[in-house]
């Protein structure tokens, strides 16, 4: 299914016709005949998009829109307002209350379906999908700040300089944002801050030139998530549908009303900033899933996957790799005598010293309370790996660790070292067995007096 779409219309025939069209396009239609039913279904089902009629029997569609935007559960759902009137004031009111678009009846089917695809694509790419949003809220990662009202950066890319100057004059009088004129080359160069929104003439440098620029912007990582509003002379029909399907976030007629343009651009800016927030939240969530919050090193989950990749590369390139399991000596006594704050300070300091004495391509992870794992790819000789382990041991022991309560503490580590098999045995031993051999070597280092490196030798030769 392409997503759940809530159809709200007081005329049963209209609802049924839209239901058939949406179902044929593999959407899951939901239907409401009045405002109260719309609000109830929206909260219960969390649809991916809402088609909302302007005139409803129990309350105005505009009032329903206000309720939907005021409710944390539904405020980010894309909403298309549908009206039987082409009165421009209706579009202004709906856009001012947060509607994503306003379409007039009779609906142009290609444009309607393209607009649905466009808004659902934007919602999905920004991380605002209902399931994903619910998961983030459950994890406490989707708390939202107040509605965005800060200034943004809007670039106008017009076919003629006088046209761009007119656009900027009309919009700047109504908007707090920074509005700049750019050529096609300047838009693609991205020498400075990337605009939040590009307003592009569809016929830039000839028919279809603006659409080619939009495609170029979408192909670049820096501008991929910028909003794009296309300005074109003839609205409606297959051409408009194609522009939405090519990636436009919104359209404006060539002779646009600056008041409507302001509302559309501010709504685009708000949704674009919300998408930025959601992507940052998701990225931070992914980072927290693989990073130890105290030391900033990778955690056990990441270490296992990374080490498996190291082993696979070693088999493919006929190389060996080394694994170290490192443990702080007598760490329990640090917590018992100086407290857990001092223990945390020791762990952070040791993590920094270990990390600073490894190559950029080496892996270091905290895999237990005071236990660390290091993997060294492309190790040619056991002596090389042993030298690295000794360097780590000396770096930890060299300087006492300052404690939060004052004073300092000398810290040492024990290191168990193992190398992957050479020759025919390379493919026979799983990576977990290499780690187990390093762990066994660590136990030998501990039993032999601590503060030393022990290399497990059964697979050295």
mmCIF file of N, CA and C in Angstrom, residues 4 6 8 30-47 50 52 58-59 64 67-68 71 73-74 77:
data_model
loop_
_atom_site.group_PDB
_atom_site.id
_atom_site.type_symbol
_atom_site.label_atom_id
_atom_site.label_comp_id
_atom_site.label_asym_id
_atom_site.label_seq_id
_atom_site.Cartn_x
_atom_site.Cartn_y
_atom_site.Cartn_z
ATOM 1 N N UNK A 4 -1.869 5.517 4.060
ATOM 2 C CA UNK A 4 -3.266 5.759 4.429
ATOM 3 C C UNK A 4 -3.632 7.206 4.124
ATOM 4 N N UNK A 6 -6.840 9.876 4.462
ATOM 5 C CA UNK A 6 -8.144 10.142 5.057
ATOM 6 C C UNK A 6 -8.904 11.139 4.179
ATOM 7 N N UNK A 8 -12.095 13.439 3.741
ATOM 8 C CA UNK A 8 -13.151 14.066 4.532
ATOM 9 C C UNK A 8 -13.991 14.941 3.615
ATOM 10 N N UNK A 30 -9.379 6.005 3.918
ATOM 11 C CA UNK A 30 -10.254 6.096 5.081
ATOM 12 C C UNK A 30 -11.245 7.208 4.781
ATOM 13 N N UNK A 31 -12.461 7.108 5.304
ATOM 14 C CA UNK A 31 -13.486 8.080 4.941
ATOM 15 C C UNK A 31 -14.154 8.668 6.166
ATOM 16 N N UNK A 32 -14.395 9.982 6.111
ATOM 17 C CA UNK A 32 -15.130 10.694 7.151
ATOM 18 C C UNK A 32 -16.089 11.657 6.471
ATOM 19 N N UNK A 33 -17.310 11.749 7.014
ATOM 20 C CA UNK A 33 -18.328 12.610 6.415
ATOM 21 C C UNK A 33 -18.509 13.933 7.118
ATOM 22 N N UNK A 34 -17.796 14.157 8.229
ATOM 23 C CA UNK A 34 -17.924 15.418 8.945
ATOM 24 C C UNK A 34 -16.638 15.702 9.708
ATOM 25 N N UNK A 35 -16.559 16.873 10.302
ATOM 26 C CA UNK A 35 -15.342 17.286 10.984
ATOM 27 C C UNK A 35 -15.017 16.454 12.203
ATOM 28 N N UNK A 36 -16.027 16.127 13.000
ATOM 29 C CA UNK A 36 -15.784 15.342 14.209
ATOM 30 C C UNK A 36 -15.228 13.960 13.862
ATOM 31 N N UNK A 37 -15.788 13.331 12.837
ATOM 32 C CA UNK A 37 -15.292 12.019 12.420
ATOM 33 C C UNK A 37 -13.860 12.121 11.893
ATOM 34 N N UNK A 38 -13.575 13.193 11.208
ATOM 35 C CA UNK A 38 -12.217 13.399 10.693
ATOM 36 C C UNK A 38 -11.222 13.483 11.838
ATOM 37 N N UNK A 39 -11.530 14.280 12.844
ATOM 38 C CA UNK A 39 -10.610 14.441 13.979
ATOM 39 C C UNK A 39 -10.432 13.123 14.726
ATOM 40 N N UNK A 40 -11.521 12.382 14.895
ATOM 41 C CA UNK A 40 -11.443 11.107 15.607
ATOM 42 C C UNK A 40 -10.603 10.094 14.832
ATOM 43 N N UNK A 41 -10.868 9.972 13.518
ATOM 44 C CA UNK A 41 -10.118 9.028 12.700
ATOM 45 C C UNK A 41 -8.647 9.424 12.578
ATOM 46 N N UNK A 42 -8.404 10.716 12.480
ATOM 47 C CA UNK A 42 -7.021 11.178 12.358
ATOM 48 C C UNK A 42 -6.205 10.787 13.582
ATOM 49 N N UNK A 43 -6.784 10.930 14.757
ATOM 50 C CA UNK A 43 -6.065 10.554 15.983
ATOM 51 C C UNK A 43 -5.918 9.044 16.105
ATOM 52 N N UNK A 44 -6.949 8.318 15.726
ATOM 53 C CA UNK A 44 -6.917 6.862 15.894
ATOM 54 C C UNK A 44 -6.042 6.173 14.856
ATOM 55 N N UNK A 45 -6.077 6.643 13.611
ATOM 56 C CA UNK A 45 -5.410 5.953 12.507
ATOM 57 C C UNK A 45 -4.077 6.584 12.105
ATOM 58 N N UNK A 46 -3.857 7.842 12.474
ATOM 59 C CA UNK A 46 -2.646 8.576 12.068
ATOM 60 C C UNK A 46 -2.367 8.382 10.579
ATOM 61 N N UNK A 47 -3.269 8.881 9.737
ATOM 62 C CA UNK A 47 -3.077 8.708 8.290
ATOM 63 C C UNK A 47 -1.822 9.426 7.806
ATOM 64 N N UNK A 50 -4.187 13.815 4.625
ATOM 65 C CA UNK A 50 -5.615 14.086 4.795
ATOM 66 C C UNK A 50 -6.093 14.984 3.658
ATOM 67 N N UNK A 52 -9.134 17.303 2.953
ATOM 68 C CA UNK A 52 -10.104 17.943 3.840
ATOM 69 C C UNK A 52 -10.956 18.945 3.069
ATOM 70 N N UNK A 58 -20.865 19.832 10.207
ATOM 71 C CA UNK A 58 -20.863 20.145 11.637
ATOM 72 C C UNK A 58 -19.908 21.264 12.024
ATOM 73 N N UNK A 59 -18.898 21.501 11.234
ATOM 74 C CA UNK A 59 -17.962 22.591 11.506
ATOM 75 C C UNK A 59 -17.237 22.935 10.218
ATOM 76 N N UNK A 64 -11.535 22.473 11.475
ATOM 77 C CA UNK A 64 -10.942 21.132 11.574
ATOM 78 C C UNK A 64 -9.428 21.215 11.372
ATOM 79 N N UNK A 67 -7.697 22.393 14.494
ATOM 80 C CA UNK A 67 -7.625 21.331 15.502
ATOM 81 C C UNK A 67 -6.517 20.335 15.155
ATOM 82 N N UNK A 68 -6.423 19.965 13.886
ATOM 83 C CA UNK A 68 -5.403 19.003 13.469
ATOM 84 C C UNK A 68 -3.999 19.560 13.685
ATOM 85 N N UNK A 71 -2.994 19.633 17.505
ATOM 86 C CA UNK A 71 -2.827 18.346 18.188
ATOM 87 C C UNK A 71 -1.441 17.778 17.896
ATOM 88 N N UNK A 73 -0.326 14.890 17.975
ATOM 89 C CA UNK A 73 -0.366 13.613 17.262
ATOM 90 C C UNK A 73 -0.592 13.791 15.759
ATOM 91 N N UNK A 74 -1.234 14.891 15.360
ATOM 92 C CA UNK A 74 -1.618 15.054 13.950
ATOM 93 C C UNK A 74 -1.017 16.292 13.291
ATOM 94 N N UNK A 77 0.904 15.869 9.890
ATOM 95 C CA UNK A 77 0.306 15.141 8.764
ATOM 96 C C UNK A 77 0.043 16.120 7.619
#
